Coordinates of C-alpha atoms and ligand atoms in Angstrom, one line a residue:
M3 CA 94.1 75.2 90.6
A4 CA 91.8 76.3 93.3
D5 CA 92.8 75.6 96.5
L6 CA 89.4 75.6 98.1
S7 CA 90.6 72.7 101.0
L8 CA 93.0 76.0 102.3
M9 CA 90.0 78.4 102.6
E10 CA 88.2 75.2 104.7
K11 CA 91.5 75.3 106.8
I12 CA 91.8 78.8 107.6
V13 CA 87.8 79.3 107.7
S14 CA 88.3 76.2 110.8
L15 CA 91.5 77.9 112.5
A16 CA 89.6 81.5 112.5
K17 CA 87.1 79.5 114.8
R18 CA 88.8 77.7 116.6
R19 CA 91.1 79.7 117.7
G20 CA 88.9 82.3 118.2
F21 CA 89.7 84.6 115.3
V22 CA 86.4 85.1 113.2
F23 CA 82.7 83.7 114.1
P24 CA 80.0 83.6 111.8
G25 CA 77.3 86.3 112.8
S26 CA 74.4 85.3 114.9
E27 CA 75.7 81.7 114.6
I28 CA 73.2 80.6 118.1
Y29 CA 70.0 81.3 115.8
G30 CA 71.1 80.0 112.9
G31 CA 73.5 82.7 111.3
L32 CA 73.1 85.5 109.2
A33 CA 74.4 85.0 106.0
G34 CA 77.0 88.0 105.2
T35 CA 77.9 88.7 108.8
Y36 CA 80.9 87.5 110.3
D37 CA 82.1 88.2 114.3
Y38 CA 85.5 89.3 115.5
G39 CA 86.5 87.5 118.2
P40 CA 89.8 88.4 121.1
F41 CA 92.8 87.7 118.7
G42 CA 90.6 88.7 116.0
V43 CA 89.9 92.2 117.1
A44 CA 93.6 91.9 118.1
L45 CA 94.7 91.0 114.5
R46 CA 92.2 93.7 113.3
D47 CA 93.3 96.4 115.1
N48 CA 96.8 95.6 114.2
I49 CA 96.3 95.7 110.9
V50 CA 94.2 99.6 111.3
R51 CA 97.2 100.6 113.8
S52 CA 99.8 99.8 111.0
W53 CA 97.5 101.5 108.0
K54 CA 96.9 104.6 109.9
E55 CA 101.0 105.0 110.7
Y56 CA 101.4 104.7 106.9
F57 CA 98.8 106.1 105.3
V58 CA 97.7 109.3 107.7
Q59 CA 100.7 109.6 110.3
S60 CA 103.7 109.3 108.8
Q61 CA 102.6 111.5 105.6
E62 CA 102.9 115.4 105.5
N63 CA 99.6 116.4 105.2
V64 CA 96.8 114.0 105.9
Y65 CA 94.3 114.5 108.4
E66 CA 91.6 111.8 109.9
V67 CA 88.1 112.0 110.4
D68 CA 84.8 110.2 111.8
S69 CA 82.3 110.9 110.2
S70 CA 78.2 109.1 110.9
L71 CA 77.8 106.0 109.8
I72 CA 74.1 108.1 108.9
L73 CA 74.6 110.1 106.5
S74 CA 72.1 112.7 105.3
G75 CA 69.6 110.9 102.5
D76 CA 70.7 114.1 100.2
V77 CA 74.4 112.5 100.1
W78 CA 73.3 110.1 98.3
K79 CA 71.2 111.5 96.0
A80 CA 74.4 113.4 94.8
S81 CA 76.6 111.4 94.8
G82 CA 75.1 108.9 92.5
H83 CA 74.6 106.0 94.5
A84 CA 70.9 106.3 95.2
D85 CA 70.2 105.7 91.5
G86 CA 73.4 104.2 90.0
F87 CA 74.6 101.4 92.9
I88 CA 73.3 98.3 91.5
D89 CA 74.3 95.1 90.6
P90 CA 72.8 93.2 87.9
M91 CA 70.6 89.9 89.4
V92 CA 69.3 86.7 87.9
K93 CA 67.0 84.7 89.9
D94 CA 66.9 80.5 89.4
L95 CA 63.8 79.9 88.5
E96 CA 63.2 76.3 90.4
T97 CA 64.4 77.8 94.0
G98 CA 63.7 81.2 94.1
Q99 CA 67.7 81.7 95.1
N100 CA 68.8 84.9 93.6
Y101 CA 72.5 85.3 91.6
R102 CA 74.9 87.8 90.8
A103 CA 74.4 87.3 86.9
D104 CA 78.1 89.3 86.0
H105 CA 79.8 86.6 89.0
L106 CA 77.7 83.6 86.7
L107 CA 79.6 84.8 83.2
E108 CA 82.6 84.7 84.9
E109 CA 82.2 81.2 86.4
A110 CA 81.8 80.0 82.9
G111 CA 84.6 81.8 81.4
I112 CA 83.0 84.5 80.1
N113 CA 84.1 88.1 80.6
P114 CA 80.8 90.4 81.4
S115 CA 83.1 93.3 81.3
G116 CA 81.3 96.4 79.5
M117 CA 78.0 94.1 78.9
S118 CA 74.6 95.8 79.3
D119 CA 71.7 93.7 81.1
Q120 CA 70.9 92.4 77.8
D121 CA 73.9 91.4 76.6
I122 CA 74.0 89.5 79.5
E123 CA 70.6 87.6 79.3
E124 CA 71.9 87.1 75.5
A125 CA 75.5 85.6 76.7
I126 CA 73.3 83.4 79.6
K127 CA 71.2 81.9 76.8
K128 CA 73.7 81.6 74.6
N129 CA 75.7 79.5 77.1
N130 CA 73.4 77.8 78.1
I131 CA 74.1 79.2 81.6
K132 CA 72.4 77.3 84.7
S133 CA 71.9 78.3 88.4
P134 CA 74.4 76.6 91.0
D135 CA 72.0 74.4 91.4
G136 CA 71.3 73.4 87.7
N137 CA 68.3 75.1 87.3
E138 CA 67.0 78.1 84.3
L139 CA 67.1 81.3 85.0
G140 CA 65.3 84.3 84.7
G141 CA 65.7 87.9 83.5
V142 CA 68.3 90.0 84.4
S143 CA 67.0 93.0 87.2
H144 CA 68.6 95.8 89.0
F145 CA 69.6 94.9 92.7
Y146 CA 70.2 97.7 94.8
L147 CA 73.2 97.6 96.8
M148 CA 72.6 99.8 99.6
L149 CA 71.0 99.3 103.4
P150 CA 68.0 101.6 103.8
T151 CA 66.7 102.8 106.4
Q152 CA 64.7 106.1 108.6
I153 CA 65.2 108.4 110.8
G154 CA 62.6 109.3 113.1
A155 CA 59.0 108.2 113.0
A156 CA 58.1 105.7 111.2
D157 CA 55.6 107.4 108.8
E158 CA 55.8 109.9 105.8
S159 CA 57.8 112.3 107.9
A160 CA 60.8 110.4 108.0
H161 CA 64.0 111.0 106.5
K162 CA 64.9 108.5 104.5
T163 CA 68.4 107.2 103.9
Y164 CA 70.9 104.4 103.9
L165 CA 73.8 102.5 105.9
R166 CA 76.7 104.0 104.3
P167 CA 77.9 101.9 101.2
E168 CA 81.3 103.6 101.5
T169 CA 83.3 105.9 104.1
A170 CA 84.5 107.9 101.3
Q171 CA 81.5 109.9 101.5
G172 CA 81.5 110.7 105.1
I173 CA 85.0 112.4 103.8
F174 CA 83.7 114.7 100.8
V175 CA 81.0 116.3 103.2
N176 CA 83.7 117.4 105.2
F177 CA 85.6 118.8 103.3
K178 CA 85.1 122.2 103.6
N179 CA 85.0 121.6 107.9
I180 CA 88.6 120.7 107.3
I181 CA 89.8 123.6 105.0
D182 CA 88.1 126.0 107.7
S183 CA 89.6 124.2 110.7
I184 CA 92.9 122.7 109.5
H185 CA 93.8 124.7 107.1
P186 CA 95.5 122.1 104.9
K187 CA 97.7 123.5 101.8
L188 CA 96.9 121.2 98.5
P189 CA 97.7 118.6 98.2
F190 CA 96.7 117.3 100.9
G191 CA 94.8 113.9 102.4
I192 CA 91.3 113.2 104.7
A193 CA 91.3 109.3 105.8
Q194 CA 88.5 108.0 107.7
V195 CA 88.4 104.1 108.7
G196 CA 85.2 102.7 109.7
K197 CA 82.1 100.6 108.7
A198 CA 80.7 100.2 105.7
F199 CA 77.0 98.3 104.7
R200 CA 76.5 96.6 101.2
N201 CA 73.3 94.1 101.1
E202 CA 75.2 91.8 98.3
I203 CA 73.1 89.6 96.7
T204 CA 75.4 86.6 97.4
P205 CA 77.9 87.3 99.9
R206 CA 80.7 84.5 99.8
N207 CA 84.2 83.4 100.4
F208 CA 84.4 84.0 104.5
L209 CA 85.4 87.5 104.8
F210 CA 85.9 88.8 101.0
R211 CA 82.6 89.7 100.4
V212 CA 80.2 90.5 103.3
R213 CA 77.3 92.9 104.1
E214 CA 79.2 94.5 107.3
F215 CA 82.8 95.3 106.7
E216 CA 85.5 97.9 108.1
Q217 CA 86.8 100.0 105.4
M218 CA 89.8 101.8 105.4
E219 CA 89.8 104.6 102.7
L220 CA 92.2 108.2 101.8
E221 CA 90.9 110.8 99.7
Y222 CA 94.0 112.8 98.2
F223 CA 92.9 116.3 97.2
T224 CA 95.1 117.6 94.3
Y225 CA 95.5 120.1 91.7
P226 CA 94.0 118.4 88.5
E227 CA 97.0 118.6 86.4
Q228 CA 99.2 117.0 89.8
A229 CA 96.9 113.6 90.1
K230 CA 98.4 111.5 87.4
E231 CA 101.8 111.8 89.3
D232 CA 100.2 111.4 92.9
F233 CA 98.1 108.7 91.1
E234 CA 101.8 106.7 90.5
T235 CA 102.7 107.7 94.1
W236 CA 100.0 106.5 96.2
K237 CA 100.0 103.3 94.4
N238 CA 104.0 102.6 95.4
T239 CA 102.8 103.5 99.1
I240 CA 99.8 100.7 98.5
A241 CA 102.2 98.0 97.4
A242 CA 104.8 99.1 99.9
W243 CA 102.3 99.1 103.0
L244 CA 101.0 95.2 101.8
K245 CA 104.7 94.0 101.9
E246 CA 105.1 95.8 105.1
I247 CA 102.1 94.0 106.7
G248 CA 103.5 90.4 105.7
L249 CA 101.3 89.8 102.5
N250 CA 102.9 86.9 100.1
M251 CA 103.7 89.3 97.3
N252 CA 104.2 86.6 94.9
K253 CA 100.1 86.4 95.1
V254 CA 99.6 90.2 94.7
H255 CA 99.0 91.7 91.0
E256 CA 98.0 95.4 89.7
Y257 CA 95.2 95.5 87.5
E258 CA 94.2 97.8 85.5
T259 CA 89.9 98.3 85.4
P260 CA 89.2 98.7 81.4
S261 CA 87.4 101.7 80.9
E262 CA 84.2 100.0 79.9
D263 CA 84.2 98.4 84.0
L264 CA 85.0 102.1 85.7
S265 CA 82.5 103.2 88.7
H266 CA 80.7 105.8 87.5
Y267 CA 83.0 108.8 89.4
S268 CA 86.2 106.8 87.9
D269 CA 88.6 108.1 85.2
R270 CA 91.4 105.4 86.3
T271 CA 91.0 102.7 88.5
V272 CA 94.3 100.3 89.5
D273 CA 93.0 97.0 91.5
F274 CA 95.5 95.2 94.0
Q275 CA 94.1 92.0 93.6
F276 CA 95.5 88.5 95.4
D277 CA 95.5 84.8 94.3
F278 CA 92.8 83.9 96.9
P279 CA 92.1 80.2 97.0
F280 CA 88.6 80.7 95.1
G281 CA 90.5 82.7 92.0
R282 CA 92.4 85.9 91.5
S283 CA 90.2 89.3 93.1
E284 CA 89.8 92.4 94.1
L285 CA 91.9 93.5 97.7
Y286 CA 92.8 96.9 97.1
G287 CA 91.4 100.0 94.7
L288 CA 93.0 103.0 93.5
A289 CA 90.5 105.2 91.5
N290 CA 91.3 109.0 90.3
R291 CA 87.9 110.1 91.3
T292 CA 88.4 113.4 89.2
S293 CA 86.5 116.3 90.8
Y294 CA 83.2 114.2 90.4
D295 CA 82.4 114.1 93.8
L296 CA 83.1 117.9 95.1
K297 CA 81.2 118.8 91.8
K298 CA 78.2 116.6 92.6
H299 CA 78.1 117.6 96.2
S300 CA 78.9 121.5 95.5
E301 CA 75.4 121.1 93.2
E302 CA 73.7 119.5 95.3
S303 CA 73.8 121.7 98.3
G304 CA 74.4 124.8 96.8
V305 CA 77.6 124.9 99.5
A306 CA 81.1 126.3 97.1
L307 CA 83.4 123.1 97.8
E308 CA 86.8 125.4 96.4
Y309 CA 90.1 125.5 97.0
L310 CA 91.3 128.7 97.6
D311 CA 95.2 128.9 96.3
P312 CA 96.7 131.3 98.6
E313 CA 99.6 132.1 96.3
T314 CA 97.6 132.6 92.7
N315 CA 94.4 133.6 94.8
M316 CA 92.7 131.4 92.3
K317 CA 89.8 129.2 93.2
V318 CA 90.5 125.1 92.5
L319 CA 88.3 122.0 92.5
P320 CA 90.6 119.7 93.4
Y321 CA 91.1 116.2 91.7
V322 CA 90.7 112.9 94.3
I323 CA 93.2 109.9 94.0
E324 CA 91.5 107.4 96.7
P325 CA 93.8 104.3 97.5
S326 CA 90.6 102.0 99.5
V327 CA 90.4 98.6 101.0
G328 CA 88.3 96.6 103.2
V329 CA 90.2 95.7 106.4
G330 CA 88.3 92.2 106.5
R331 CA 89.8 91.4 102.5
V332 CA 93.8 92.2 104.0
F333 CA 92.7 90.3 106.8
L334 CA 91.8 86.9 104.8
A335 CA 95.1 87.5 102.5
L336 CA 97.4 88.0 106.0
L337 CA 95.7 84.7 107.1
L338 CA 96.0 83.4 103.7
S339 CA 99.7 84.6 103.4
A340 CA 100.7 83.3 106.8
Y341 CA 98.7 79.5 107.1
T342 CA 101.8 77.3 106.8
E343 CA 101.8 73.3 107.3
D344 CA 105.0 71.4 108.7
E345 CA 106.4 68.7 110.4
L346 CA 108.0 69.0 113.7
G347 CA 109.4 66.6 116.2
G348 CA 108.3 64.4 113.4
E349 CA 104.3 65.5 113.8
T350 CA 102.4 67.6 111.7
R351 CA 101.7 71.0 113.2
V352 CA 100.1 74.1 111.7
L353 CA 101.3 77.6 112.2
L354 CA 100.8 81.3 111.5
K355 CA 103.9 83.0 110.2
L356 CA 102.5 86.2 110.6
P357 CA 105.1 89.5 111.5
A358 CA 105.4 90.2 115.4
K359 CA 104.3 93.5 114.4
I360 CA 101.0 92.5 113.0
A361 CA 100.9 88.9 115.4
P362 CA 98.0 89.4 117.8
V363 CA 100.3 88.5 120.8
K364 CA 104.0 89.2 120.6
A365 CA 105.1 86.0 123.1
M366 CA 103.3 84.0 125.6
V367 CA 104.7 83.4 129.1
S368 CA 104.2 80.5 130.8
P369 CA 105.4 78.4 133.9
L370 CA 106.7 74.7 133.1
L371 CA 104.3 73.3 135.9
K372 CA 101.0 75.3 137.1
N373 CA 100.9 73.5 140.2
K374 CA 103.8 74.7 141.5
P375 CA 102.9 78.4 143.3
E376 CA 106.8 79.5 142.8
L377 CA 106.6 78.7 139.0
V378 CA 103.9 80.7 138.4
E379 CA 104.5 83.9 140.8
K380 CA 108.2 84.2 138.7
A381 CA 106.2 83.4 135.8
R382 CA 104.1 86.4 136.5
E383 CA 107.1 88.6 137.9
V384 CA 108.5 88.2 133.8
R385 CA 105.2 88.5 132.5
K386 CA 105.1 91.9 133.7
E387 CA 108.5 92.5 133.1
L388 CA 107.9 91.8 129.3
Q389 CA 105.2 94.1 128.7
K390 CA 107.0 97.0 129.8
V391 CA 108.4 96.6 125.9
H392 CA 104.3 95.7 125.1
P393 CA 101.1 94.9 126.7
A394 CA 100.5 91.7 124.1
I395 CA 102.3 89.5 126.5
A396 CA 99.9 86.6 127.0
W397 CA 99.9 83.7 129.9
D398 CA 99.0 80.3 129.1
D399 CA 99.2 77.5 131.4
N400 CA 96.5 75.6 130.1
G401 CA 97.4 71.9 129.3
N402 CA 100.8 70.5 129.1
I403 CA 103.7 72.9 127.2
G404 CA 103.9 70.8 124.3
K405 CA 99.8 71.7 123.8
R406 CA 100.5 75.3 125.0
Y407 CA 103.1 75.7 122.4
R408 CA 100.6 74.2 119.8
R409 CA 98.0 76.2 120.6
Q410 CA 100.5 79.8 120.5
D411 CA 101.8 78.5 116.5
E412 CA 98.2 78.8 115.4
I413 CA 97.9 82.2 116.8
G414 CA 100.8 83.1 115.5
T415 CA 102.7 84.5 118.1
P416 CA 106.2 84.5 117.3
F417 CA 107.6 83.5 120.9
C418 CA 106.6 81.1 124.0
I419 CA 108.8 81.6 127.3
T420 CA 108.8 79.2 129.4
I421 CA 109.8 79.6 133.3
D422 CA 111.3 76.4 135.2
F423 CA 113.2 75.1 137.5
D424 CA 116.7 76.8 136.4
T425 CA 115.0 80.1 136.0
L426 CA 114.8 80.1 140.1
G427 CA 117.9 78.7 140.6
E428 CA 118.1 74.7 140.2
T429 CA 121.2 75.0 138.6
P430 CA 122.5 78.2 140.2
E431 CA 124.6 79.5 136.6
L432 CA 121.1 79.4 134.7
K433 CA 119.2 81.3 137.7
D434 CA 117.0 84.2 135.9
T435 CA 117.3 82.8 132.6
V436 CA 114.6 81.4 130.4
T437 CA 113.7 79.3 127.8
L438 CA 112.7 81.3 124.6
R439 CA 111.0 78.7 121.6
H440 CA 110.8 80.3 118.1
R441 CA 107.4 79.9 116.4
D442 CA 109.0 79.5 112.6
T443 CA 111.4 76.8 113.7
G444 CA 110.7 75.8 117.3
E445 CA 114.2 76.0 118.2
Q446 CA 114.8 76.5 121.9
E447 CA 117.4 79.0 123.4
R448 CA 118.3 79.4 127.2
L449 CA 118.2 83.4 127.4
T450 CA 118.0 86.0 130.3
I451 CA 115.5 88.3 130.6
E452 CA 116.8 91.4 129.3
D453 CA 117.8 89.3 126.5
V454 CA 114.3 88.1 125.6
K455 CA 113.1 91.4 125.9
K456 CA 115.6 92.8 123.4
R457 CA 114.6 89.9 121.5
I458 CA 111.0 90.8 121.3
I459 CA 112.0 94.8 120.7
D460 CA 114.2 93.9 117.7
A461 CA 111.6 91.8 116.3
L462 CA 108.7 94.7 116.8
A463 CA 111.5 96.8 115.2
Ligands
LIG16 N1 85.5 104.1 97.9 C1 85.2 103.3 96.9 C2 84.9 102.3 97.4 O1 83.9 101.9 98.3 P1 85.4 99.4 96.2 O2 85.7 98.9 95.2 O3 83.5 99.1 96.3 O4 85.8 101.5 96.1 C3 86.9 99.3 98.1 O5 85.5 98.9 97.4 C4 87.3 98.0 99.1 O6 86.3 98.1 100.1 C5 87.7 96.8 98.1 O7 88.6 96.9 97.9 C6 87.8 96.2 99.3 O8 88.4 95.7 99.9 C7 86.8 96.5 100.1 N2 85.1 96.0 100.1 C8 83.8 96.1 98.9 N3 83.1 95.4 98.8 C9 83.3 94.4 100.1 C10 82.4 93.5 100.6 N4 81.0 93.4 100.5 N5 83.0 92.9 101.7 C11 84.4 92.7 102.1 N6 85.1 94.2 101.6 C12 84.6 94.6 100.6

């Protein structure tokens, strides 16, 4: 059973606690766009940092680029996106609202795999499928997913192109630059993290399907005969990373995409799906893009995009294995994995059980009373000391201590540290000790500041 109320709770928490806000909200909102607030930025940055550590920095031969968001229109002709990046769309004949035809079939329990436009139309008629408002639907048309833009003067001389719908093409157009400047040995990877734009017909399910999102992509160039083996290696790396950042792995499933559903460039695709409250859906894609893109760009640009093997002196047109994921989908899956309701002190509470490494705030320091300058001064001193371990140590003196704890629980802060009169030496044997409260259990212990530091270091290890 889909637990849509969980989704509502996540959306509400995200807004209430400054993670994610609806885009352009004061003007009534702009569908399919979201803005990240302070804790959202911190959580997103931690996801990206972890991805780079795993997929770039700890690899022997992976290099990162940051290409322009706007690429020449020729790139999109060569890649096949200009003509082929389309979704089947149907119109509600009463309201004029457009819908993804394949999604309506799926919702009616019909698998749209491999269906032509005509097949979809027939399935809609035969099964008497109506729009979500219960109205008749029109015929299937093509909806172009890329957002067009133009560079320069607004006349015929303007260069027409699109906001990039994937970061991958910014990697392919830099393949030769990396070879000429870095001289990597095949196999090697080029990674990119950055924004992508898609004019989704029906953006929905919070961060899951949006019109502007961030991708983390790796194009791993390899010998054609080694591609199958490398595919398996990256499959394992993806699974290990999803576990490492704290996803509920019982909800992660591998899905072999049937050949009739493969993208125009893919020879094999395995999706890592996640059990979202609205159903099991794609989280992370892994594709074998073969030599499709390098070949196309070589043909269209006239620039040879080959690798000269120094051992054999032969030219190789590499195959490409591509792990590709949207940061927002990982962000959402993480919130869903971490969201917990329990009972503490006879009251229901909400907490995010995020791993310390990924949590936006590592610890919160607080003076027991904010109107006692000596407590405040000591607490500031302690915070500064703990920031030697990690800068993301928050300050919170708002409301009573119970309220502060609850607020930090909802943000996912693993530790809360309270400075009281004993810290100042009211009970001499407790001087320079503090209270450390654990998020997941609510338990508290009395520790020296040095021991608190050790606890934080251990949690981040
Ligand atoms: N370069 C390959 C590529 O872009 P994709 O399956 O279209 O393949 C890769 O997208 C990943 O990007 C998806 O697995 C998903 O995590 C994310 N993604 C795609 N469309 C998205 C959207 N509209 N909103 C949020 N994330 C999206």
